[in-house]
Amino acid sequence: KMFAALALGPAAFATPASSHSCTQELASWINAHGGRVHLGAATVAGLRGLVAQRSSAVGDVLLEVPLECVLSTAGDGAPLPAEPPPWTASLPWNVQLALSALERERDEHWRPFLQSWPAESPALPLLLEPEVLSAAQDDAFEADADAACFWLHEQYLEACDAAEAAGLDAPAEPAFRRALQLVW
């Protein structure tokens, strides 16, 4: 049976109590589906991450996540359990992943996984105010942030067109933006 790795995002977006509770629930969910979790959550320098809960040697497996507990884009060979919906195939991989996450929000099976995500989007450059961007005093940085902002909006429009072509409702723009920012 194949397994995949899982990473948690920045801690600044979740309180330690909710982070701990969500991490325990996520670990229980992974274990209930045949995985193994020998890691716990920790916050270091404002970043939320995973730490070993026991002594380990090089080569020890500390985290096994069954594929049925992993959001993914198209795999090689047989379809994976949580691949994006077929109507997203023409979209970039990260847009597919964001739309897959939004689709899973309606599925109780995915609740522990999705609740472990930060409550707010990470502080990506595309979200910064113009004054903050200009403080970086780097024209290329500003241009890249602007381009990413326009790209995100363009991808939303492309996702709406793809959903409409499939006879489906388009995702709400704020939910789409948040999901894409979390899988960026």
Short mmCIF file of N, CA and C in Angstrom, two decimals:
data_model
loop_
_atom_site.label_atom_id
_atom_site.label_comp_id
_atom_site.label_asym_id
_atom_site.label_seq_id
_atom_site.Cartn_x
_atom_site.Cartn_y
_atom_site.Cartn_z
N LYS A 1 0.85 -1.18 0.00
CA LYS A 1 0.00 0.00 0.00
C LYS A 1 0.89 1.24 0.00
N MET A 2 0.56 2.20 -0.84
CA MET A 2 1.36 3.40 -0.96
C MET A 2 0.92 4.46 0.05
N PHE A 3 1.86 5.22 0.55
CA PHE A 3 1.57 6.29 1.49
C PHE A 3 2.19 7.58 1.00
N ALA A 4 1.70 8.67 1.47
CA ALA A 4 2.24 9.98 1.09
C ALA A 4 2.50 10.80 2.34
N ALA A 5 3.31 11.84 2.21
CA ALA A 5 3.65 12.71 3.34
C ALA A 5 2.64 13.84 3.48
N LEU A 6 2.57 14.41 4.66
CA LEU A 6 1.66 15.51 4.96
C LEU A 6 2.43 16.57 5.70
N ALA A 7 2.19 17.82 5.38
CA ALA A 7 2.82 18.93 6.09
C ALA A 7 1.76 19.90 6.59
N LEU A 8 2.05 20.54 7.69
CA LEU A 8 1.14 21.54 8.24
C LEU A 8 1.71 22.92 7.95
N GLY A 9 0.83 23.90 7.83
CA GLY A 9 1.24 25.25 7.46
C GLY A 9 1.65 26.12 8.62
N PRO A 10 1.81 27.43 8.38
CA PRO A 10 2.28 28.37 9.40
C PRO A 10 1.38 28.42 10.62
N ALA A 11 1.99 28.51 11.79
CA ALA A 11 1.25 28.51 13.05
C ALA A 11 0.60 29.84 13.37
N ALA A 12 1.05 30.89 12.78
CA ALA A 12 0.54 32.21 13.12
C ALA A 12 -0.95 32.33 12.86
N PHE A 13 -1.53 31.37 12.20
CA PHE A 13 -2.93 31.46 11.80
C PHE A 13 -3.83 30.55 12.62
N ALA A 14 -3.32 29.94 13.65
CA ALA A 14 -4.14 29.10 14.51
C ALA A 14 -3.66 29.26 15.95
N THR A 15 -4.60 29.25 16.87
CA THR A 15 -4.19 29.36 18.27
C THR A 15 -3.58 28.03 18.69
N PRO A 16 -2.68 28.04 19.65
CA PRO A 16 -2.06 26.78 20.06
C PRO A 16 -3.09 25.73 20.49
N ALA A 17 -4.14 26.14 21.20
CA ALA A 17 -5.13 25.16 21.65
C ALA A 17 -5.85 24.54 20.48
N SER A 18 -6.31 25.34 19.52
CA SER A 18 -7.03 24.77 18.39
C SER A 18 -6.08 23.98 17.52
N SER A 19 -4.83 24.44 17.41
CA SER A 19 -3.84 23.74 16.62
C SER A 19 -3.60 22.35 17.21
N HIS A 20 -3.44 22.29 18.54
CA HIS A 20 -3.20 21.01 19.22
C HIS A 20 -4.39 20.08 19.04
N SER A 21 -5.57 20.60 19.24
CA SER A 21 -6.79 19.80 19.11
C SER A 21 -6.95 19.29 17.68
N CYS A 22 -6.75 20.18 16.70
CA CYS A 22 -6.88 19.77 15.29
C CYS A 22 -5.82 18.76 14.91
N THR A 23 -4.60 18.94 15.44
CA THR A 23 -3.52 18.01 15.13
C THR A 23 -3.83 16.63 15.69
N GLN A 24 -4.36 16.57 16.91
CA GLN A 24 -4.72 15.27 17.49
C GLN A 24 -5.83 14.62 16.69
N GLU A 25 -6.83 15.41 16.29
CA GLU A 25 -7.93 14.87 15.51
C GLU A 25 -7.44 14.38 14.14
N LEU A 26 -6.53 15.14 13.54
CA LEU A 26 -5.95 14.74 12.26
C LEU A 26 -5.17 13.44 12.40
N ALA A 27 -4.36 13.33 13.45
CA ALA A 27 -3.59 12.11 13.69
C ALA A 27 -4.52 10.92 13.91
N SER A 28 -5.59 11.10 14.66
CA SER A 28 -6.55 10.02 14.89
C SER A 28 -7.20 9.59 13.59
N TRP A 29 -7.53 10.57 12.74
CA TRP A 29 -8.15 10.30 11.45
C TRP A 29 -7.20 9.49 10.56
N ILE A 30 -5.93 9.90 10.51
CA ILE A 30 -4.94 9.18 9.71
C ILE A 30 -4.78 7.75 10.23
N ASN A 31 -4.65 7.60 11.56
CA ASN A 31 -4.50 6.28 12.16
C ASN A 31 -5.71 5.39 11.88
N ALA A 32 -6.91 5.98 11.93
CA ALA A 32 -8.14 5.21 11.69
C ALA A 32 -8.23 4.68 10.26
N HIS A 33 -7.48 5.29 9.36
CA HIS A 33 -7.51 4.85 7.96
C HIS A 33 -6.26 4.06 7.58
N GLY A 34 -5.55 3.55 8.58
CA GLY A 34 -4.42 2.67 8.31
C GLY A 34 -3.07 3.36 8.30
N GLY A 35 -3.01 4.62 8.62
CA GLY A 35 -1.73 5.32 8.67
C GLY A 35 -1.10 5.20 10.04
N ARG A 36 0.06 5.82 10.17
CA ARG A 36 0.75 5.86 11.46
C ARG A 36 1.30 7.26 11.66
N VAL A 37 1.06 7.81 12.84
CA VAL A 37 1.55 9.14 13.16
C VAL A 37 2.35 9.07 14.45
N HIS A 38 3.63 9.37 14.35
CA HIS A 38 4.51 9.42 15.52
C HIS A 38 5.09 10.83 15.63
N LEU A 39 4.23 11.81 15.33
CA LEU A 39 4.63 13.20 15.35
C LEU A 39 3.62 14.02 16.12
N GLY A 40 4.05 15.14 16.62
CA GLY A 40 3.15 16.07 17.29
C GLY A 40 3.39 17.46 16.73
N ALA A 41 2.47 18.35 17.02
CA ALA A 41 2.59 19.73 16.53
C ALA A 41 3.50 20.54 17.45
N ALA A 42 4.21 21.47 16.86
CA ALA A 42 5.05 22.38 17.63
C ALA A 42 5.09 23.72 16.90
N THR A 43 5.30 24.77 17.67
CA THR A 43 5.45 26.09 17.08
C THR A 43 6.83 26.61 17.44
N VAL A 44 7.58 26.96 16.43
CA VAL A 44 8.93 27.48 16.62
C VAL A 44 9.07 28.72 15.74
N ALA A 45 9.44 29.82 16.34
CA ALA A 45 9.66 31.08 15.61
C ALA A 45 8.46 31.43 14.74
N GLY A 46 7.25 31.20 15.25
CA GLY A 46 6.05 31.56 14.52
C GLY A 46 5.62 30.58 13.45
N LEU A 47 6.32 29.48 13.29
CA LEU A 47 5.95 28.49 12.28
C LEU A 47 5.43 27.23 12.95
N ARG A 48 4.33 26.73 12.44
CA ARG A 48 3.75 25.50 12.95
C ARG A 48 4.35 24.34 12.16
N GLY A 49 4.77 23.31 12.86
CA GLY A 49 5.37 22.18 12.19
C GLY A 49 5.16 20.91 12.97
N LEU A 50 5.86 19.88 12.60
CA LEU A 50 5.75 18.58 13.23
C LEU A 50 7.08 18.21 13.88
N VAL A 51 6.99 17.56 15.04
CA VAL A 51 8.18 17.09 15.75
C VAL A 51 7.96 15.64 16.14
N ALA A 52 9.05 14.90 16.22
CA ALA A 52 8.97 13.49 16.61
C ALA A 52 8.50 13.38 18.06
N GLN A 53 7.65 12.39 18.33
CA GLN A 53 7.15 12.15 19.68
C GLN A 53 7.93 11.05 20.39
N ARG A 54 8.90 10.50 19.71
CA ARG A 54 9.73 9.45 20.32
C ARG A 54 11.11 9.54 19.70
N SER A 55 12.08 8.93 20.37
CA SER A 55 13.42 8.87 19.81
C SER A 55 13.36 8.09 18.51
N SER A 56 14.16 8.51 17.56
CA SER A 56 14.13 7.82 16.28
C SER A 56 15.52 7.78 15.67
N ALA A 57 15.71 6.81 14.84
CA ALA A 57 16.98 6.64 14.15
C ALA A 57 16.79 7.00 12.68
N VAL A 58 17.88 7.23 12.00
CA VAL A 58 17.83 7.50 10.57
C VAL A 58 17.09 6.35 9.90
N GLY A 59 16.12 6.69 9.09
CA GLY A 59 15.36 5.67 8.37
C GLY A 59 14.05 5.27 9.05
N ASP A 60 13.85 5.67 10.31
CA ASP A 60 12.58 5.38 10.97
C ASP A 60 11.45 6.12 10.28
N VAL A 61 10.32 5.47 10.15
CA VAL A 61 9.15 6.10 9.56
C VAL A 61 8.36 6.75 10.68
N LEU A 62 8.18 8.05 10.59
CA LEU A 62 7.47 8.80 11.62
C LEU A 62 6.06 9.18 11.19
N LEU A 63 5.80 9.13 9.90
CA LEU A 63 4.49 9.50 9.39
C LEU A 63 4.18 8.71 8.13
N GLU A 64 3.07 8.00 8.17
CA GLU A 64 2.54 7.31 7.00
C GLU A 64 1.10 7.77 6.82
N VAL A 65 0.80 8.26 5.63
CA VAL A 65 -0.54 8.76 5.35
C VAL A 65 -1.11 7.95 4.19
N PRO A 66 -2.20 7.23 4.42
CA PRO A 66 -2.82 6.46 3.33
C PRO A 66 -3.30 7.40 2.23
N LEU A 67 -3.22 6.95 1.01
CA LEU A 67 -3.62 7.79 -0.12
C LEU A 67 -5.08 8.23 -0.02
N GLU A 68 -5.92 7.47 0.66
CA GLU A 68 -7.31 7.91 0.80
C GLU A 68 -7.44 9.14 1.70
N CYS A 69 -6.35 9.52 2.35
CA CYS A 69 -6.34 10.71 3.21
C CYS A 69 -5.49 11.84 2.63
N VAL A 70 -5.24 11.79 1.34
CA VAL A 70 -4.37 12.77 0.70
C VAL A 70 -5.11 13.41 -0.48
N LEU A 71 -5.13 14.73 -0.50
CA LEU A 71 -5.61 15.44 -1.69
C LEU A 71 -4.47 15.41 -2.69
N SER A 72 -4.79 15.16 -3.95
CA SER A 72 -3.73 15.06 -4.94
C SER A 72 -4.23 15.49 -6.30
N THR A 73 -3.29 15.78 -7.17
CA THR A 73 -3.64 15.97 -8.56
C THR A 73 -3.44 14.63 -9.25
N ALA A 74 -3.63 14.57 -10.53
CA ALA A 74 -3.61 13.30 -11.27
C ALA A 74 -2.37 12.48 -10.97
N GLY A 75 -2.60 11.21 -10.72
CA GLY A 75 -1.50 10.29 -10.47
C GLY A 75 -1.21 9.49 -11.72
N ASP A 76 -0.16 8.69 -11.68
CA ASP A 76 0.16 7.80 -12.78
C ASP A 76 -0.58 6.49 -12.56
N GLY A 77 -1.29 6.05 -13.56
CA GLY A 77 -2.00 4.78 -13.45
C GLY A 77 -3.41 4.96 -12.94
N ALA A 78 -3.79 4.10 -12.00
CA ALA A 78 -5.16 4.11 -11.48
C ALA A 78 -5.45 5.44 -10.78
N PRO A 79 -6.69 5.92 -10.90
CA PRO A 79 -7.05 7.19 -10.23
C PRO A 79 -6.85 7.08 -8.72
N LEU A 80 -6.42 8.17 -8.13
CA LEU A 80 -6.26 8.23 -6.69
C LEU A 80 -7.60 8.63 -6.07
N PRO A 81 -7.83 8.28 -4.80
CA PRO A 81 -9.14 8.53 -4.18
C PRO A 81 -9.57 10.00 -4.15
N ALA A 82 -8.66 10.93 -4.03
CA ALA A 82 -9.05 12.33 -3.88
C ALA A 82 -8.51 13.21 -4.99
N GLU A 83 -8.53 12.69 -6.21
CA GLU A 83 -8.11 13.51 -7.34
C GLU A 83 -9.15 14.60 -7.57
N PRO A 84 -8.73 15.69 -8.19
CA PRO A 84 -9.68 16.76 -8.48
C PRO A 84 -10.79 16.28 -9.42
N PRO A 85 -11.92 16.99 -9.41
CA PRO A 85 -13.00 16.61 -10.30
C PRO A 85 -12.55 16.66 -11.77
N PRO A 86 -13.07 15.78 -12.61
CA PRO A 86 -12.64 15.74 -14.03
C PRO A 86 -12.78 17.08 -14.76
N TRP A 87 -13.76 17.88 -14.40
CA TRP A 87 -13.98 19.14 -15.10
C TRP A 87 -12.86 20.15 -14.88
N THR A 88 -11.94 19.87 -13.96
CA THR A 88 -10.83 20.78 -13.68
C THR A 88 -9.57 20.43 -14.46
N ALA A 89 -9.61 19.40 -15.28
CA ALA A 89 -8.40 18.86 -15.93
C ALA A 89 -7.63 19.90 -16.74
N SER A 90 -8.29 20.89 -17.30
CA SER A 90 -7.59 21.89 -18.12
C SER A 90 -6.92 22.99 -17.29
N LEU A 91 -7.12 22.98 -16.01
CA LEU A 91 -6.61 24.03 -15.13
C LEU A 91 -5.26 23.64 -14.55
N PRO A 92 -4.45 24.62 -14.11
CA PRO A 92 -3.16 24.31 -13.49
C PRO A 92 -3.33 23.42 -12.25
N TRP A 93 -2.27 22.69 -11.90
CA TRP A 93 -2.34 21.71 -10.82
C TRP A 93 -2.80 22.33 -9.50
N ASN A 94 -2.30 23.53 -9.17
CA ASN A 94 -2.66 24.11 -7.88
C ASN A 94 -4.11 24.59 -7.86
N VAL A 95 -4.64 24.99 -9.01
CA VAL A 95 -6.04 25.36 -9.10
C VAL A 95 -6.90 24.10 -8.95
N GLN A 96 -6.47 23.02 -9.57
CA GLN A 96 -7.18 21.74 -9.41
C GLN A 96 -7.21 21.33 -7.94
N LEU A 97 -6.08 21.45 -7.28
CA LEU A 97 -5.98 21.07 -5.86
C LEU A 97 -6.89 21.95 -5.00
N ALA A 98 -6.91 23.25 -5.27
CA ALA A 98 -7.79 24.16 -4.52
C ALA A 98 -9.25 23.79 -4.73
N LEU A 99 -9.64 23.52 -5.96
CA LEU A 99 -11.03 23.15 -6.25
C LEU A 99 -11.37 21.79 -5.64
N SER A 100 -10.40 20.89 -5.60
CA SER A 100 -10.61 19.60 -4.95
C SER A 100 -10.86 19.79 -3.45
N ALA A 101 -10.08 20.68 -2.83
CA ALA A 101 -10.27 20.97 -1.40
C ALA A 101 -11.65 21.55 -1.16
N LEU A 102 -12.08 22.47 -2.01
CA LEU A 102 -13.42 23.07 -1.86
C LEU A 102 -14.51 22.01 -2.01
N GLU A 103 -14.33 21.09 -2.93
CA GLU A 103 -15.31 20.02 -3.12
C GLU A 103 -15.37 19.12 -1.88
N ARG A 104 -14.22 18.88 -1.26
CA ARG A 104 -14.15 18.00 -0.09
C ARG A 104 -14.77 18.64 1.16
N GLU A 105 -14.96 19.96 1.16
CA GLU A 105 -15.57 20.62 2.32
C GLU A 105 -16.98 20.10 2.59
N ARG A 106 -17.63 19.56 1.58
CA ARG A 106 -18.98 19.03 1.74
C ARG A 106 -18.99 17.57 2.19
N ASP A 107 -17.82 16.98 2.30
CA ASP A 107 -17.69 15.57 2.63
C ASP A 107 -17.16 15.43 4.06
N GLU A 108 -17.95 14.87 4.94
CA GLU A 108 -17.59 14.73 6.36
C GLU A 108 -16.28 13.96 6.55
N HIS A 109 -15.96 13.06 5.64
CA HIS A 109 -14.72 12.29 5.72
C HIS A 109 -13.50 13.20 5.82
N TRP A 110 -13.52 14.33 5.13
CA TRP A 110 -12.37 15.22 5.05
C TRP A 110 -12.32 16.27 6.15
N ARG A 111 -13.30 16.32 7.04
CA ARG A 111 -13.36 17.35 8.07
C ARG A 111 -12.07 17.44 8.90
N PRO A 112 -11.53 16.34 9.45
CA PRO A 112 -10.31 16.47 10.26
C PRO A 112 -9.13 17.05 9.48
N PHE A 113 -9.02 16.67 8.22
CA PHE A 113 -7.93 17.18 7.40
C PHE A 113 -8.10 18.67 7.14
N LEU A 114 -9.26 19.07 6.67
CA LEU A 114 -9.48 20.47 6.30
C LEU A 114 -9.52 21.39 7.53
N GLN A 115 -9.96 20.89 8.68
CA GLN A 115 -9.95 21.72 9.88
C GLN A 115 -8.54 21.94 10.42
N SER A 116 -7.60 21.15 9.97
CA SER A 116 -6.21 21.33 10.41
C SER A 116 -5.53 22.47 9.65
N TRP A 117 -6.16 22.97 8.61
CA TRP A 117 -5.59 24.06 7.83
C TRP A 117 -5.68 25.36 8.62
N PRO A 118 -4.80 26.31 8.35
CA PRO A 118 -4.87 27.61 9.04
C PRO A 118 -6.23 28.29 8.83
N ALA A 119 -6.68 29.02 9.83
CA ALA A 119 -7.96 29.71 9.74
C ALA A 119 -7.91 30.86 8.73
N GLU A 120 -6.74 31.42 8.53
CA GLU A 120 -6.57 32.52 7.59
C GLU A 120 -5.49 32.16 6.59
N SER A 121 -5.55 32.81 5.45
CA SER A 121 -4.54 32.58 4.41
C SER A 121 -3.17 33.04 4.89
N PRO A 122 -2.12 32.37 4.43
CA PRO A 122 -0.77 32.81 4.79
C PRO A 122 -0.48 34.18 4.18
N ALA A 123 0.47 34.88 4.71
CA ALA A 123 0.81 36.23 4.26
C ALA A 123 1.65 36.17 2.98
N LEU A 124 1.01 35.86 1.89
CA LEU A 124 1.70 35.81 0.61
C LEU A 124 1.90 37.23 0.08
N PRO A 125 2.95 37.46 -0.67
CA PRO A 125 3.18 38.81 -1.21
C PRO A 125 1.99 39.37 -1.99
N LEU A 126 1.24 38.53 -2.67
CA LEU A 126 0.11 39.03 -3.46
C LEU A 126 -0.99 39.63 -2.58
N LEU A 127 -0.96 39.36 -1.28
CA LEU A 127 -1.97 39.90 -0.37
C LEU A 127 -1.54 41.20 0.30
N LEU A 128 -0.30 41.59 0.09
CA LEU A 128 0.23 42.78 0.77
C LEU A 128 -0.30 44.06 0.14
N GLU A 129 -0.47 45.06 0.99
CA GLU A 129 -0.89 46.39 0.52
C GLU A 129 0.25 47.01 -0.29
N PRO A 130 -0.08 47.89 -1.24
CA PRO A 130 0.97 48.53 -2.06
C PRO A 130 2.06 49.21 -1.24
N GLU A 131 1.68 49.84 -0.11
CA GLU A 131 2.69 50.52 0.72
C GLU A 131 3.69 49.52 1.29
N VAL A 132 3.20 48.36 1.69
CA VAL A 132 4.08 47.33 2.25
C VAL A 132 4.99 46.78 1.15
N LEU A 133 4.43 46.54 -0.02
CA LEU A 133 5.24 46.05 -1.14
C LEU A 133 6.34 47.04 -1.51
N SER A 134 5.98 48.31 -1.54
CA SER A 134 6.99 49.31 -1.93
C SER A 134 8.08 49.44 -0.87
N ALA A 135 7.76 49.12 0.39
CA ALA A 135 8.76 49.19 1.46
C ALA A 135 9.88 48.18 1.22
N ALA A 136 9.60 47.14 0.46
CA ALA A 136 10.63 46.14 0.15
C ALA A 136 11.71 46.74 -0.75
N GLN A 137 11.38 47.85 -1.42
CA GLN A 137 12.32 48.53 -2.31
C GLN A 137 12.92 47.58 -3.33
N ASP A 138 12.05 46.76 -3.89
CA ASP A 138 12.47 45.79 -4.89
C ASP A 138 11.39 45.76 -5.96
N ASP A 139 11.68 46.38 -7.08
CA ASP A 139 10.69 46.48 -8.16
C ASP A 139 10.27 45.11 -8.67
N ALA A 140 11.19 44.17 -8.74
CA ALA A 140 10.86 42.83 -9.23
C ALA A 140 9.91 42.12 -8.26
N PHE A 141 10.13 42.32 -6.97
CA PHE A 141 9.26 41.73 -5.95
C PHE A 141 7.84 42.27 -6.09
N GLU A 142 7.74 43.60 -6.26
CA GLU A 142 6.43 44.22 -6.45
C GLU A 142 5.75 43.71 -7.71
N ALA A 143 6.51 43.62 -8.79
CA ALA A 143 5.95 43.15 -10.06
C ALA A 143 5.48 41.71 -9.95
N ASP A 144 6.27 40.88 -9.27
CA ASP A 144 5.87 39.47 -9.09
C ASP A 144 4.60 39.36 -8.26
N ALA A 145 4.49 40.17 -7.22
CA ALA A 145 3.29 40.15 -6.37
C ALA A 145 2.07 40.60 -7.17
N ASP A 146 2.23 41.65 -7.96
CA ASP A 146 1.12 42.11 -8.81
C ASP A 146 0.73 41.05 -9.82
N ALA A 147 1.71 40.42 -10.44
CA ALA A 147 1.44 39.37 -11.43
C ALA A 147 0.70 38.21 -10.78
N ALA A 148 1.11 37.83 -9.57
CA ALA A 148 0.45 36.72 -8.87
C ALA A 148 -0.99 37.07 -8.54
N CYS A 149 -1.23 38.32 -8.16
CA CYS A 149 -2.59 38.77 -7.86
C CYS A 149 -3.47 38.68 -9.10
N PHE A 150 -2.97 39.15 -10.22
CA PHE A 150 -3.73 39.07 -11.47
C PHE A 150 -3.90 37.62 -11.91
N TRP A 151 -2.86 36.81 -11.74
CA TRP A 151 -2.94 35.39 -12.11
C TRP A 151 -4.04 34.71 -11.30
N LEU A 152 -4.09 34.98 -10.00
CA LEU A 152 -5.11 34.36 -9.15
C LEU A 152 -6.51 34.73 -9.63
N HIS A 153 -6.72 35.99 -9.96
CA HIS A 153 -8.03 36.41 -10.46
C HIS A 153 -8.35 35.74 -11.80
N GLU A 154 -7.36 35.67 -12.66
CA GLU A 154 -7.54 35.01 -13.96
C GLU A 154 -7.91 33.54 -13.77
N GLN A 155 -7.25 32.89 -12.81
CA GLN A 155 -7.55 31.47 -12.57
C GLN A 155 -8.96 31.29 -12.02
N TYR A 156 -9.42 32.25 -11.23
CA TYR A 156 -10.80 32.19 -10.75
C TYR A 156 -11.76 32.23 -11.93
N LEU A 157 -11.52 33.13 -12.85
CA LEU A 157 -12.39 33.24 -14.04
C LEU A 157 -12.34 31.96 -14.87
N GLU A 158 -11.14 31.38 -15.01
CA GLU A 158 -11.00 30.11 -15.75
C GLU A 158 -11.75 28.98 -15.03
N ALA A 159 -11.67 28.95 -13.71
CA ALA A 159 -12.38 27.93 -12.93
C ALA A 159 -13.89 28.10 -13.09
N CYS A 160 -14.36 29.34 -13.10
CA CYS A 160 -15.80 29.60 -13.30
C CYS A 160 -16.24 29.10 -14.67
N ASP A 161 -15.43 29.37 -15.69
CA ASP A 161 -15.76 28.91 -17.05
C ASP A 161 -15.80 27.38 -17.11
N ALA A 162 -14.83 26.72 -16.48
CA ALA A 162 -14.78 25.26 -16.48
C ALA A 162 -15.98 24.68 -15.74
N ALA A 163 -16.34 25.28 -14.62
CA ALA A 163 -17.50 24.80 -13.85
C ALA A 163 -18.77 24.98 -14.68
N GLU A 164 -18.91 26.13 -15.30
CA GLU A 164 -20.10 26.40 -16.12
C GLU A 164 -20.19 25.41 -17.28
N ALA A 165 -19.07 25.12 -17.94
CA ALA A 165 -19.05 24.16 -19.04
C ALA A 165 -19.47 22.77 -18.58
N ALA A 166 -19.21 22.47 -17.30
CA ALA A 166 -19.58 21.16 -16.74
C ALA A 166 -21.00 21.19 -16.16
N GLY A 167 -21.67 22.34 -16.27
CA GLY A 167 -23.03 22.45 -15.74
C GLY A 167 -23.08 22.59 -14.23
N LEU A 168 -22.02 23.10 -13.65
CA LEU A 168 -21.93 23.24 -12.19
C LEU A 168 -21.88 24.70 -11.79
N ASP A 169 -22.18 24.95 -10.53
CA ASP A 169 -22.05 26.30 -10.00
C ASP A 169 -20.58 26.61 -9.78
N ALA A 170 -20.22 27.84 -10.05
CA ALA A 170 -18.84 28.27 -9.81
C ALA A 170 -18.62 28.41 -8.31
N PRO A 171 -17.39 28.19 -7.86
CA PRO A 171 -17.11 28.41 -6.44
C PRO A 171 -17.20 29.90 -6.11
N ALA A 172 -17.47 30.20 -4.86
CA ALA A 172 -17.45 31.60 -4.42
C ALA A 172 -16.01 32.10 -4.50
N GLU A 173 -15.83 33.33 -4.96
CA GLU A 173 -14.47 33.84 -5.15
C GLU A 173 -13.66 33.87 -3.85
N PRO A 174 -14.22 34.34 -2.71
CA PRO A 174 -13.39 34.34 -1.49
C PRO A 174 -12.94 32.93 -1.09
N ALA A 175 -13.81 31.94 -1.22
CA ALA A 175 -13.43 30.57 -0.86
C ALA A 175 -12.37 30.05 -1.83
N PHE A 176 -12.53 30.35 -3.11
CA PHE A 176 -11.54 29.92 -4.11
C PHE A 176 -10.18 30.56 -3.81
N ARG A 177 -10.16 31.86 -3.56
CA ARG A 177 -8.91 32.56 -3.29
C ARG A 177 -8.20 31.97 -2.06
N ARG A 178 -8.97 31.73 -1.00
CA ARG A 178 -8.38 31.18 0.22
C ARG A 178 -7.80 29.78 -0.04
N ALA A 179 -8.58 28.93 -0.71
CA ALA A 179 -8.11 27.56 -0.98
C ALA A 179 -6.85 27.59 -1.85
N LEU A 180 -6.84 28.44 -2.86
CA LEU A 180 -5.66 28.51 -3.73
C LEU A 180 -4.45 29.05 -2.97
N GLN A 181 -4.66 30.01 -2.11
CA GLN A 181 -3.56 30.55 -1.32
C GLN A 181 -3.00 29.51 -0.36
N LEU A 182 -3.84 28.61 0.13
CA LEU A 182 -3.36 27.57 1.06
C LEU A 182 -2.63 26.44 0.35
N VAL A 183 -2.92 26.21 -0.93
CA VAL A 183 -2.22 25.13 -1.64
C VAL A 183 -1.12 25.68 -2.54
N TRP A 184 -0.97 27.00 -2.59
CA TRP A 184 -0.03 27.68 -3.48
C TRP A 184 1.26 26.99 -3.47
#
